[in-house]
Each structure stands twice: as C-alpha cells, then as structure tokens.
Amino acid sequence: MASPAANNLLYPGGTGDVVVSISNPNPFPVTITAVNLPTNTTYATGYTTSSLTTTQSGCLASTPSGVTWSFATGTSGSSHTLTTPLTVGASGQADNPLVVTLTNDASMASSAPAACESTYFSLPSLTGVTATGGSATATASPATDSWTS
C-alpha cells in the first residue's frame, strides 16, 4: 500500500499527487535539486491495487492511459527544479529510502479511458536527476515536495 496516501487524487483534466520512494546506495547523503522527465507521450500504467501487481485492463501505457508527469514536454529529459531540495540519507541510514509525496505532479488527460477510473498508477521512470553528494542532513521521511513548471 502506498504510504503516505496521496491527498490530491487524479481525475480527467486534472492533476494529482505522486508518492515515490527514493533510495541512495552511496555511503554519503545525496541532495536532489531537480528531476528530468520523460516525454509528455510516455504514459503511466494503471493497476487495480496500490501494490501495483495486477494491471487494470484498458488502462495501460500503450492504451494510452493519458496519465503523465505534470509539466513533461515533447522532449525527453526536460529538467524541473524541486520547490525544496531533498536529501536522501547515506546507505543504511535513517530516511533511506526517503518517501516523498510530490504534490500535483501527475496529470490526467481529459480523454483518459473510463477504465482508468479509481485506478492506481505507476508513472514512467524519471530520465535523470540533478544531485550532489556531501554531508547534508537527511530530509525526514515522509516528506512533501513538488515542481511548478
């Protein structure tokens, strides 16, 4: 089950929250300041439960589901600065993995299939992040963040 649960749920023509878990395999903390998104035509796949084990018939990335990352563009790798930098603790430390709710960072097209109603989504992988390593204090988990453009 996704924990914490998203507060802003997706609906056709709207945006919703995304809950992610970020792991850091390094022996030092890593601070993430931006994310790189796949294209706005790289869609999420729908699932019947929050465990994301059984796909929702008629609501697949190939259907398409109409669900993408908010502010994704036609160019893969577009960079979007986080509202607040996130620091993931070193490997084996507290707050690694870091659970983050990304507020309103998923979008659903108004033309999304009816099969996508009341569905959990696995968004496509980010194409990269902007991050630095160092000795910063880890962000407490769970956290909330977003990008606005």
Tab-separated table of C-alpha atoms in Angstrom:
chain	number	residue	atom	x	y	z
A	1	MET	CA	0.000	0.000	0.000
A	2	ALA	CA	1.219	3.478	-0.820
A	3	SER	CA	2.127	5.201	2.418
A	4	PRO	CA	1.574	8.010	2.904
A	5	ALA	CA	-1.501	8.108	0.692
A	6	ALA	CA	-1.855	10.807	-1.935
A	7	ASN	CA	-4.149	13.656	-0.817
A	8	ASN	CA	-4.894	15.082	-4.269
A	9	LEU	CA	-6.387	12.308	-6.401
A	10	LEU	CA	-6.207	12.293	-10.202
A	11	TYR	CA	-9.258	12.945	-12.346
A	12	PRO	CA	-9.687	13.567	-16.096
A	13	GLY	CA	-8.326	17.002	-16.993
A	14	GLY	CA	-6.724	17.432	-13.561
A	15	THR	CA	-3.589	16.799	-11.542
A	16	GLY	CA	-2.857	14.600	-8.546
A	17	ASP	CA	-0.173	13.625	-6.074
A	18	VAL	CA	2.520	11.018	-6.677
A	19	VAL	CA	4.065	9.037	-3.802
A	20	VAL	CA	7.654	7.956	-4.537
A	21	SER	CA	10.388	6.144	-2.651
A	22	ILE	CA	13.938	7.360	-3.327
A	23	SER	CA	16.902	5.132	-2.415
A	24	ASN	CA	20.538	6.173	-2.156
A	25	PRO	CA	23.147	3.387	-2.491
A	26	ASN	CA	26.056	5.729	-1.698
A	27	PRO	CA	27.964	5.860	1.628
A	28	PHE	CA	27.171	9.609	1.861
A	29	PRO	CA	23.951	11.695	1.731
A	30	VAL	CA	22.754	12.871	-1.694
A	31	THR	CA	20.778	16.092	-2.232
A	32	ILE	CA	18.374	16.165	-5.192
A	33	THR	CA	17.512	19.606	-6.595
A	34	ALA	CA	15.766	18.761	-9.888
A	35	VAL	CA	14.202	15.883	-11.817
A	36	ASN	CA	14.325	15.088	-15.520
A	37	LEU	CA	11.069	13.848	-17.024
A	38	PRO	CA	10.247	11.519	-19.908
A	39	THR	CA	8.180	12.954	-22.772
A	40	ASN	CA	4.558	14.010	-22.418
A	41	THR	CA	3.618	10.996	-24.566
A	42	THR	CA	5.230	8.475	-22.196
A	43	TYR	CA	2.220	7.277	-20.208
A	44	ALA	CA	1.659	5.585	-16.850
A	45	THR	CA	0.213	2.101	-16.494
A	46	GLY	CA	-2.858	1.601	-14.293
A	47	TYR	CA	-3.128	-1.083	-11.595
A	48	THR	CA	-6.041	-2.480	-9.584
A	49	THR	CA	-4.394	-2.001	-6.146
A	50	SER	CA	-1.715	0.130	-4.520
A	51	SER	CA	0.648	-2.864	-4.514
A	52	LEU	CA	0.913	-2.354	-8.325
A	53	THR	CA	0.853	-6.092	-9.083
A	54	THR	CA	-2.209	-6.523	-11.361
A	55	THR	CA	-2.658	-4.197	-14.343
A	56	GLN	CA	-6.015	-2.517	-14.922
A	57	SER	CA	-7.468	-3.759	-18.212
A	58	GLY	CA	-7.946	-0.868	-20.654
A	59	CYS	CA	-5.705	1.488	-18.676
A	60	LEU	CA	-2.194	0.691	-19.850
A	61	ALA	CA	0.666	2.902	-21.012
A	62	SER	CA	0.013	1.568	-24.525
A	63	THR	CA	-3.774	2.265	-24.431
A	64	PRO	CA	-2.765	5.116	-23.623
A	65	SER	CA	-3.870	5.868	-20.067
A	66	GLY	CA	-3.485	9.629	-20.571
A	67	VAL	CA	-1.529	9.879	-17.297
A	68	THR	CA	1.859	11.629	-17.453
A	69	TRP	CA	4.195	13.622	-15.236
A	70	SER	CA	2.993	17.241	-14.857
A	71	PHE	CA	4.925	19.730	-16.999
A	72	ALA	CA	6.510	16.998	-19.148
A	73	THR	CA	7.281	18.283	-22.641
A	74	GLY	CA	7.758	16.764	-26.075
A	75	THR	CA	11.475	16.488	-25.313
A	76	SER	CA	12.731	13.655	-23.114
A	77	GLY	CA	14.902	14.820	-20.229
A	78	SER	CA	13.290	18.214	-19.577
A	79	SER	CA	14.578	19.443	-16.196
A	80	HIS	CA	12.244	20.641	-13.427
A	81	THR	CA	13.575	22.225	-10.231
A	82	LEU	CA	12.114	20.945	-6.972
A	83	THR	CA	10.436	23.519	-4.726
A	84	THR	CA	12.702	22.355	-1.873
A	85	PRO	CA	15.869	20.246	-2.279
A	86	LEU	CA	15.528	16.685	-0.924
A	87	THR	CA	18.424	14.991	0.869
A	88	VAL	CA	18.428	11.184	0.980
A	89	GLY	CA	20.500	9.722	3.807
A	90	ALA	CA	23.552	7.544	3.183
A	91	SER	CA	23.076	3.833	2.523
A	92	GLY	CA	21.898	2.058	5.671
A	93	GLN	CA	20.993	5.303	7.443
A	94	ALA	CA	17.630	6.638	8.612
A	95	ASP	CA	15.385	8.162	5.935
A	96	ASN	CA	16.876	5.959	3.200
A	97	PRO	CA	14.777	5.195	1.338
A	98	LEU	CA	13.074	8.575	1.520
A	99	VAL	CA	9.305	8.537	0.907
A	100	VAL	CA	8.078	11.727	-0.774
A	101	THR	CA	4.642	12.920	-1.863
A	102	LEU	CA	5.058	15.028	-4.998
A	103	THR	CA	2.081	17.399	-4.854
A	104	ASN	CA	0.039	17.592	-8.081
A	105	ASP	CA	2.938	16.273	-10.170
A	106	ALA	CA	0.843	13.784	-12.178
A	107	SER	CA	-1.596	14.881	-14.896
A	108	MET	CA	-4.525	13.017	-16.434
A	109	ALA	CA	-5.785	13.931	-19.906
A	110	SER	CA	-9.474	14.778	-20.183
A	111	SER	CA	-9.622	11.981	-22.784
A	112	ALA	CA	-8.379	9.280	-20.355
A	113	PRO	CA	-10.220	5.953	-20.811
A	114	ALA	CA	-13.111	5.219	-18.424
A	115	ALA	CA	-11.181	2.066	-17.438
A	116	CYS	CA	-8.716	4.355	-15.607
A	117	GLU	CA	-11.347	5.395	-13.038
A	118	SER	CA	-10.405	4.520	-9.431
A	119	THR	CA	-7.028	3.182	-10.556
A	120	TYR	CA	-3.526	3.255	-9.056
A	121	PHE	CA	-0.741	4.312	-11.431
A	122	SER	CA	2.930	3.549	-11.875
A	123	LEU	CA	4.355	6.578	-13.607
A	124	PRO	CA	7.177	6.143	-16.102
A	125	SER	CA	10.703	6.331	-14.706
A	126	LEU	CA	12.399	9.699	-14.472
A	127	THR	CA	15.129	10.105	-17.075
A	128	GLY	CA	17.528	11.588	-14.520
A	129	VAL	CA	18.020	13.840	-11.508
A	130	THR	CA	20.272	16.753	-10.619
A	131	ALA	CA	22.021	15.812	-7.393
A	132	THR	CA	25.139	16.425	-5.326
A	133	GLY	CA	26.819	14.298	-2.669
A	134	GLY	CA	28.111	15.592	0.613
A	135	SER	CA	27.361	15.832	4.293
A	136	ALA	CA	23.891	17.425	4.302
A	137	THR	CA	21.290	16.403	6.884
A	138	ALA	CA	18.774	13.892	5.521
A	139	THR	CA	15.227	15.059	4.833
A	140	ALA	CA	12.790	13.465	7.300
A	141	SER	CA	10.574	10.760	5.786
A	142	PRO	CA	7.778	11.070	4.807
A	143	ALA	CA	8.286	14.393	3.038
A	144	THR	CA	6.315	16.570	0.617
A	145	ASP	CA	7.713	18.416	-2.404
A	146	SER	CA	6.836	19.379	-5.980
A	147	TRP	CA	7.870	21.310	-9.039
A	148	THR	CA	5.778	24.060	-10.573
A	149	SER	CA	6.991	24.288	-14.151
